[in-house]
Amino acid sequence: MDFGFCLSPSSHVKMDSVDLTTFNRLKETNPDINTCIACGSCTATCTAGHFTEMSFRRILLMLQRGKEDEAKKMIQRCMLCGKCTLVCPRGINIRKILLDITR
Amino acid sequence: MKENILIIGGGAAGMEAATQLHKMGLNPIIIEKSEALGGHIAQWDRLFPAFHPAKDVVDKMLDQVKGIDVRLNTEVVDIQRDNNGFHAVLSNNEKIDAQAVILATGFDVFKAERKQEYGYGIYNNVMTSVELEKFFRTGKDDRINHPKRIGFVHCVGARDVKVCNTYCSKVCCTTALKQACEIKEVFPDAEVYTFYMDLRMFGPGYEDLYLKTQKDFDVKCVRGRVCEVSEDMDGKLVIKAEDTLFGKPLKMTLDLLVLMCSMEKNKSIDAIQQKLGVANNSDGFMQNKDMYLGMNDTAQDGVFVAGACTAPKSLPDTIGEARSVATQVYNYLNR
Amino acid sequence: MIIEGKQKIWSDYQKDIPDDHYFYVRSCIRQAFWPGSEVTFLDITRNKLGKDFYENPYHTTCGGIAYHSDTIPQETAMTIIARQFALMHESGYENYVCSCITSFGCYTETLETWHEYPELEAKIRQYLWDSCKKEFAKPKYLAHASDLIYKFRFDIAKQMKFPLVNVKTGKPLKVVEHIGCHYSKMFPSKGFGGAEYPHVLVGMIEAWGGEVVDYPERRHCCGFGFRQYFVQANRGYSESNTYKKFESMEPYEPDLIITNCPGCPYFLDRWQYVIAEQTGKTYGKNGYGIPALTYEEVAGLVMGYDPWDLGLQMHQVAIEPLLEKMGIPYDPKKKYQGLNGKDLGQPQCPSCMKSV
């Protein structure tokens, strides 16, 4: 009989054990990566974002919160049109960073 | 005969107002309860947004008040008013007559232990922004031992109905980023996180400081309020917050947590304020006549206000108000 | 840890309650979970301390379980509470003490709500009259039973036979305290010590010779959370909360957990067994669990009550290692004997966690 007893996985981001290797590697060549203020312009304007979950600001966060696999999966939605780079108020070279992440 | 202006409070507002009134040929008298002029700013190391040494500014202000009548270690214990003006009794039993009174009594720092969930005064490695500033000034604090991971909590005692302070304390955001950069300067290997609800970078050069904080100092700004602090077996701090932009709760271990304490009304002046007939506003600060053209005036003719006694203010705000109060007093005396 | 900081908070959150003449109401689930606890409370207060604690046989549940699992509206719960207050009034008492934490939360919430909305109180007064022809008076003082044991902790210490000390090492036992959420999270000023650093159980541990363990997830809910456990699909959350707490307290190697809520000791006890079955992990030493006891059970143990009279055999986690640490004599043969000496039969032993 199933009583429903189970250990649910914790939804906490455990910052003590997050692997930042990829993010730190990106930061070396793209210091702008730190300057995102999560305004959401990139997501709002994203060609793919209108039809999928694609969101560059979330990708940056995913890389800093131990969700690198999810980030890489999300990047596959990108069409590399460059509109996000055009609208970013912090001048982040988003298109280049997207290419660098999967490199 | 020169006319006396009683200025209660010898911080930035009181000193600057006195300087201007003195230049106008009036006779300001500063009553300061502590042993030195300078107020909170004299306890500060460097000023935002450009890391300017606070001592520079304070020294210049002190230089300007040379020759002005100052009573240190003194409080106003009683004040009466009649047709001839104000009659104050000081704690040294001295009596002073004045034509106008300026309340420049500034603020108190929010008592961090009131936010019990942050464990200030309970967990060793939780400190306040004021204490961190003292560390920058003196290089000494037992709690700071080469921390590897440091957190800053914004809005401690501000924007918080639970402590009855619903207002924004205005300067803590910028101070947090300034201090985050400074601690990173001292400990370049440390990871520094700030936990904010909104980052209010309202002044000139402040947004540049934000950019610098992110880009040059690699400080991580997390949007989310720390909800709970506890201590683990090694005496390290375990904090919980939500990364609201990521949409997930977050947990991390820190070596040091700095609480950005808000400004609260300086309550030590309440009795005198009451005698002068000046009310408080809904935030508990002194009520001025109106926030546009009457910011230095109160409901009582001849009683003026300047600086953080009416609301949380930055140093430039305070100096601006101190200068304008001098004009208001001058006009009042020459009406 | 700076103990003075906690002491300051403890002194700020003291509530004024009398030390005698109470109308006592039981908890519906505690009587099933830990049948020895309430009997022990009444025996200690009445017979050991000579106090007047009156119990009226007509009292019922407070309705808290139904209210918290959304099966009755708040007005119904309030009317049940009003009836309890009416019984207190009819019995000639003004001070009300309840055994259950959620009841305490419901009573506090009701009184505060009536204070803010007197028209609601008037409505409930009418409901009670319509349904039972009874009239109620609000209690002058409301207390939780653990408040009273806290208040009497030094009197209990004077009669103490077995302090919370390991007789083999002479060191104090390491005790985790766990407060029921509804004790002070909703109304911090109504609990001894407030909500963040409650003193109600800490005070008992200190007075009886133990050492308090403060671990990172101390403030976290045990996971009972009515809507979590009652709904089958949510039971994983319930278990996971307990798991989180045990993972957090494990490095401190606690000897004992003391609780003041009906659900917390139950879930902190039973989930240890479930976790052991699922993961093979136990949190006590040598394959045992960590006993999670009620404050009455702990008071009874230190005062020298027989462990089986206290009902400690009702715990899934074996109590024997703790009894041995404290040097409390016990007869293993009597563990599963009823009060009349009748053999009650032995429970099936779990596969991972040691039961004796």
Short mmCIF file of N, CA and C in Angstrom, two decimals, chain C residues 206-289:
data_model
loop_
_atom_site.label_atom_id
_atom_site.label_comp_id
_atom_site.label_asym_id
_atom_site.label_seq_id
_atom_site.Cartn_x
_atom_site.Cartn_y
_atom_site.Cartn_z
N GLU C 206 17.59 23.60 31.05
CA GLU C 206 18.61 24.20 31.92
C GLU C 206 18.35 23.87 33.39
N ALA C 207 17.07 23.98 33.79
CA ALA C 207 16.74 23.75 35.20
C ALA C 207 16.98 22.30 35.60
N TRP C 208 16.90 21.39 34.63
CA TRP C 208 17.02 19.97 34.97
C TRP C 208 18.40 19.41 34.60
N GLY C 209 19.34 20.28 34.31
CA GLY C 209 20.74 19.85 34.19
C GLY C 209 21.23 19.53 32.80
N GLY C 210 20.40 19.70 31.78
CA GLY C 210 20.83 19.37 30.42
C GLY C 210 21.54 20.54 29.73
N GLU C 211 22.08 20.23 28.55
CA GLU C 211 22.74 21.26 27.75
C GLU C 211 21.93 21.44 26.47
N VAL C 212 21.57 22.69 26.17
CA VAL C 212 20.70 22.95 25.02
C VAL C 212 21.51 22.95 23.73
N VAL C 213 20.98 22.28 22.72
CA VAL C 213 21.61 22.28 21.40
C VAL C 213 20.86 23.27 20.51
N ASP C 214 21.57 24.25 19.98
CA ASP C 214 20.97 25.18 19.02
C ASP C 214 21.61 24.91 17.67
N TYR C 215 20.84 24.34 16.78
CA TYR C 215 21.38 23.91 15.48
C TYR C 215 20.68 24.70 14.37
N PRO C 216 21.28 24.75 13.16
CA PRO C 216 20.76 25.68 12.14
C PRO C 216 19.27 25.56 11.82
N GLU C 217 18.71 24.35 11.79
CA GLU C 217 17.28 24.24 11.44
C GLU C 217 16.39 24.16 12.66
N ARG C 218 16.87 24.69 13.78
CA ARG C 218 16.08 24.62 15.02
C ARG C 218 14.67 25.19 14.84
N ARG C 219 14.56 26.31 14.13
CA ARG C 219 13.27 26.99 14.05
C ARG C 219 12.33 26.35 13.03
N HIS C 220 12.84 25.37 12.28
CA HIS C 220 12.04 24.79 11.21
C HIS C 220 10.92 23.91 11.78
N CYS C 221 9.79 23.94 11.07
CA CYS C 221 8.61 23.12 11.45
C CYS C 221 8.98 21.63 11.38
N CYS C 222 8.35 20.82 12.25
CA CYS C 222 8.61 19.37 12.24
C CYS C 222 8.10 18.72 10.96
N GLY C 223 7.15 19.39 10.32
CA GLY C 223 6.63 18.84 9.08
C GLY C 223 5.24 18.22 9.19
N PHE C 224 4.70 18.19 10.42
CA PHE C 224 3.34 17.65 10.55
C PHE C 224 2.41 18.48 9.66
N GLY C 225 2.36 19.75 9.94
CA GLY C 225 1.61 20.71 9.13
C GLY C 225 0.36 20.10 8.56
N PHE C 226 -0.71 20.08 9.34
CA PHE C 226 -1.95 19.35 9.03
C PHE C 226 -2.17 19.05 7.54
N ARG C 227 -2.08 20.10 6.74
CA ARG C 227 -2.36 19.90 5.31
C ARG C 227 -1.27 19.07 4.65
N GLN C 228 -0.09 18.99 5.30
CA GLN C 228 0.96 18.17 4.69
C GLN C 228 0.70 16.70 4.98
N TYR C 229 0.48 16.38 6.25
CA TYR C 229 0.38 14.97 6.57
C TYR C 229 -0.95 14.36 6.16
N PHE C 230 -2.03 15.12 6.33
CA PHE C 230 -3.35 14.54 6.09
C PHE C 230 -3.60 14.21 4.62
N VAL C 231 -2.95 14.97 3.75
CA VAL C 231 -3.16 14.75 2.32
C VAL C 231 -2.05 13.80 1.84
N GLN C 232 -2.45 12.67 1.34
CA GLN C 232 -1.48 11.64 0.98
C GLN C 232 -0.40 12.18 0.03
N ALA C 233 -0.85 12.96 -0.95
CA ALA C 233 0.10 13.46 -1.95
C ALA C 233 1.14 14.39 -1.34
N ASN C 234 0.84 14.95 -0.15
CA ASN C 234 1.76 15.91 0.47
C ASN C 234 2.66 15.28 1.52
N ARG C 235 2.48 13.99 1.79
CA ARG C 235 3.20 13.40 2.93
C ARG C 235 4.70 13.47 2.76
N GLY C 236 5.14 13.48 1.52
CA GLY C 236 6.59 13.61 1.27
C GLY C 236 7.14 14.90 1.86
N TYR C 237 6.34 15.97 1.80
CA TYR C 237 6.82 17.25 2.37
C TYR C 237 6.96 17.12 3.88
N SER C 238 6.00 16.41 4.47
CA SER C 238 6.03 16.23 5.91
C SER C 238 7.31 15.51 6.33
N GLU C 239 7.53 14.39 5.69
CA GLU C 239 8.72 13.59 6.02
C GLU C 239 10.00 14.38 5.72
N SER C 240 10.00 15.12 4.61
CA SER C 240 11.22 15.82 4.20
C SER C 240 11.59 16.93 5.18
N ASN C 241 10.58 17.54 5.79
CA ASN C 241 10.88 18.58 6.79
C ASN C 241 11.59 17.97 7.99
N THR C 242 11.08 16.83 8.44
CA THR C 242 11.72 16.15 9.56
C THR C 242 13.14 15.74 9.18
N TYR C 243 13.28 15.22 7.98
CA TYR C 243 14.59 14.79 7.47
C TYR C 243 15.59 15.95 7.52
N LYS C 244 15.10 17.12 7.06
CA LYS C 244 15.94 18.32 7.04
C LYS C 244 16.42 18.65 8.45
N LYS C 245 15.53 18.55 9.42
CA LYS C 245 15.91 18.87 10.80
C LYS C 245 16.94 17.87 11.33
N PHE C 246 16.72 16.59 11.06
CA PHE C 246 17.66 15.60 11.58
C PHE C 246 19.03 15.72 10.93
N GLU C 247 19.04 16.01 9.63
CA GLU C 247 20.33 16.20 8.96
C GLU C 247 21.09 17.37 9.59
N SER C 248 20.32 18.39 10.00
CA SER C 248 20.93 19.58 10.57
C SER C 248 21.41 19.37 12.01
N MET C 249 20.65 18.56 12.79
CA MET C 249 21.04 18.38 14.20
C MET C 249 22.04 17.24 14.38
N GLU C 250 22.17 16.37 13.38
CA GLU C 250 23.00 15.18 13.49
C GLU C 250 24.43 15.44 14.01
N PRO C 251 25.15 16.44 13.45
CA PRO C 251 26.53 16.63 13.91
C PRO C 251 26.66 16.95 15.40
N TYR C 252 25.59 17.44 16.01
CA TYR C 252 25.66 17.80 17.43
C TYR C 252 25.49 16.58 18.34
N GLU C 253 25.14 15.44 17.75
CA GLU C 253 24.92 14.19 18.48
C GLU C 253 24.00 14.37 19.70
N PRO C 254 22.79 14.83 19.47
CA PRO C 254 21.89 15.04 20.61
C PRO C 254 21.47 13.72 21.26
N ASP C 255 21.26 13.75 22.56
CA ASP C 255 20.82 12.57 23.29
C ASP C 255 19.30 12.48 23.32
N LEU C 256 18.64 13.62 23.12
CA LEU C 256 17.22 13.68 23.40
C LEU C 256 16.62 14.91 22.71
N ILE C 257 15.35 14.76 22.29
CA ILE C 257 14.61 15.92 21.77
C ILE C 257 13.42 16.13 22.70
N ILE C 258 13.20 17.36 23.11
CA ILE C 258 12.04 17.65 23.96
C ILE C 258 11.13 18.61 23.20
N THR C 259 9.83 18.31 23.24
CA THR C 259 8.86 19.04 22.41
C THR C 259 7.68 19.49 23.27
N ASN C 260 6.91 20.44 22.75
CA ASN C 260 5.71 20.83 23.50
C ASN C 260 4.45 20.82 22.64
N CYS C 261 4.44 20.03 21.59
CA CYS C 261 3.31 20.00 20.66
C CYS C 261 2.87 18.55 20.51
N PRO C 262 1.60 18.29 20.23
CA PRO C 262 1.19 16.90 20.01
C PRO C 262 1.87 16.28 18.79
N GLY C 263 1.88 17.02 17.69
CA GLY C 263 2.35 16.44 16.43
C GLY C 263 3.86 16.29 16.35
N CYS C 264 4.59 17.26 16.88
CA CYS C 264 6.05 17.25 16.70
C CYS C 264 6.72 15.98 17.22
N PRO C 265 6.46 15.58 18.49
CA PRO C 265 7.15 14.38 18.94
C PRO C 265 6.73 13.16 18.13
N TYR C 266 5.46 13.16 17.70
CA TYR C 266 4.98 12.03 16.91
C TYR C 266 5.77 11.92 15.61
N PHE C 267 5.87 13.05 14.91
CA PHE C 267 6.51 12.99 13.60
C PHE C 267 8.03 12.91 13.71
N LEU C 268 8.60 13.59 14.70
CA LEU C 268 10.04 13.48 14.90
C LEU C 268 10.40 12.04 15.30
N ASP C 269 9.46 11.36 15.92
CA ASP C 269 9.69 9.96 16.32
C ASP C 269 9.44 9.01 15.15
N ARG C 270 8.25 9.05 14.58
CA ARG C 270 7.88 8.06 13.56
C ARG C 270 8.65 8.22 12.26
N TRP C 271 8.91 9.48 11.88
CA TRP C 271 9.63 9.65 10.61
C TRP C 271 11.06 9.11 10.72
N GLN C 272 11.62 9.07 11.92
CA GLN C 272 12.96 8.47 12.04
C GLN C 272 12.94 7.02 11.60
N TYR C 273 11.83 6.36 11.97
CA TYR C 273 11.68 4.97 11.56
C TYR C 273 11.53 4.88 10.03
N VAL C 274 10.68 5.75 9.47
CA VAL C 274 10.44 5.71 8.02
C VAL C 274 11.73 6.03 7.26
N ILE C 275 12.44 7.05 7.74
CA ILE C 275 13.69 7.42 7.07
C ILE C 275 14.68 6.26 7.15
N ALA C 276 14.71 5.61 8.31
CA ALA C 276 15.63 4.47 8.46
C ALA C 276 15.26 3.35 7.48
N GLU C 277 13.96 3.11 7.33
CA GLU C 277 13.53 2.06 6.40
C GLU C 277 13.89 2.42 4.95
N GLN C 278 13.77 3.73 4.65
CA GLN C 278 13.99 4.15 3.26
C GLN C 278 15.46 4.31 2.91
N THR C 279 16.23 4.82 3.87
CA THR C 279 17.62 5.17 3.53
C THR C 279 18.63 4.33 4.31
N GLY C 280 18.16 3.63 5.32
CA GLY C 280 19.08 2.85 6.15
C GLY C 280 19.80 3.70 7.18
N LYS C 281 19.44 4.97 7.26
CA LYS C 281 20.16 5.87 8.14
C LYS C 281 19.44 6.06 9.49
N THR C 282 20.20 6.01 10.57
CA THR C 282 19.64 6.33 11.88
C THR C 282 20.46 7.47 12.47
N TYR C 283 19.83 8.27 13.34
CA TYR C 283 20.49 9.48 13.81
C TYR C 283 21.06 9.38 15.22
N GLY C 284 20.68 8.35 15.97
CA GLY C 284 21.28 8.16 17.28
C GLY C 284 22.55 7.33 17.13
N LYS C 285 23.13 6.96 18.26
CA LYS C 285 24.36 6.15 18.21
C LYS C 285 24.01 4.67 18.08
N ASN C 286 24.89 3.91 17.47
CA ASN C 286 24.80 2.44 17.38
C ASN C 286 23.48 1.94 16.79
N GLY C 287 23.00 2.63 15.78
CA GLY C 287 21.81 2.13 15.11
C GLY C 287 20.50 2.49 15.77
N TYR C 288 20.56 3.28 16.82
CA TYR C 288 19.33 3.75 17.48
C TYR C 288 18.89 5.08 16.91
N GLY C 289 17.67 5.46 17.25
CA GLY C 289 17.21 6.80 16.88
C GLY C 289 17.46 7.77 18.03
#
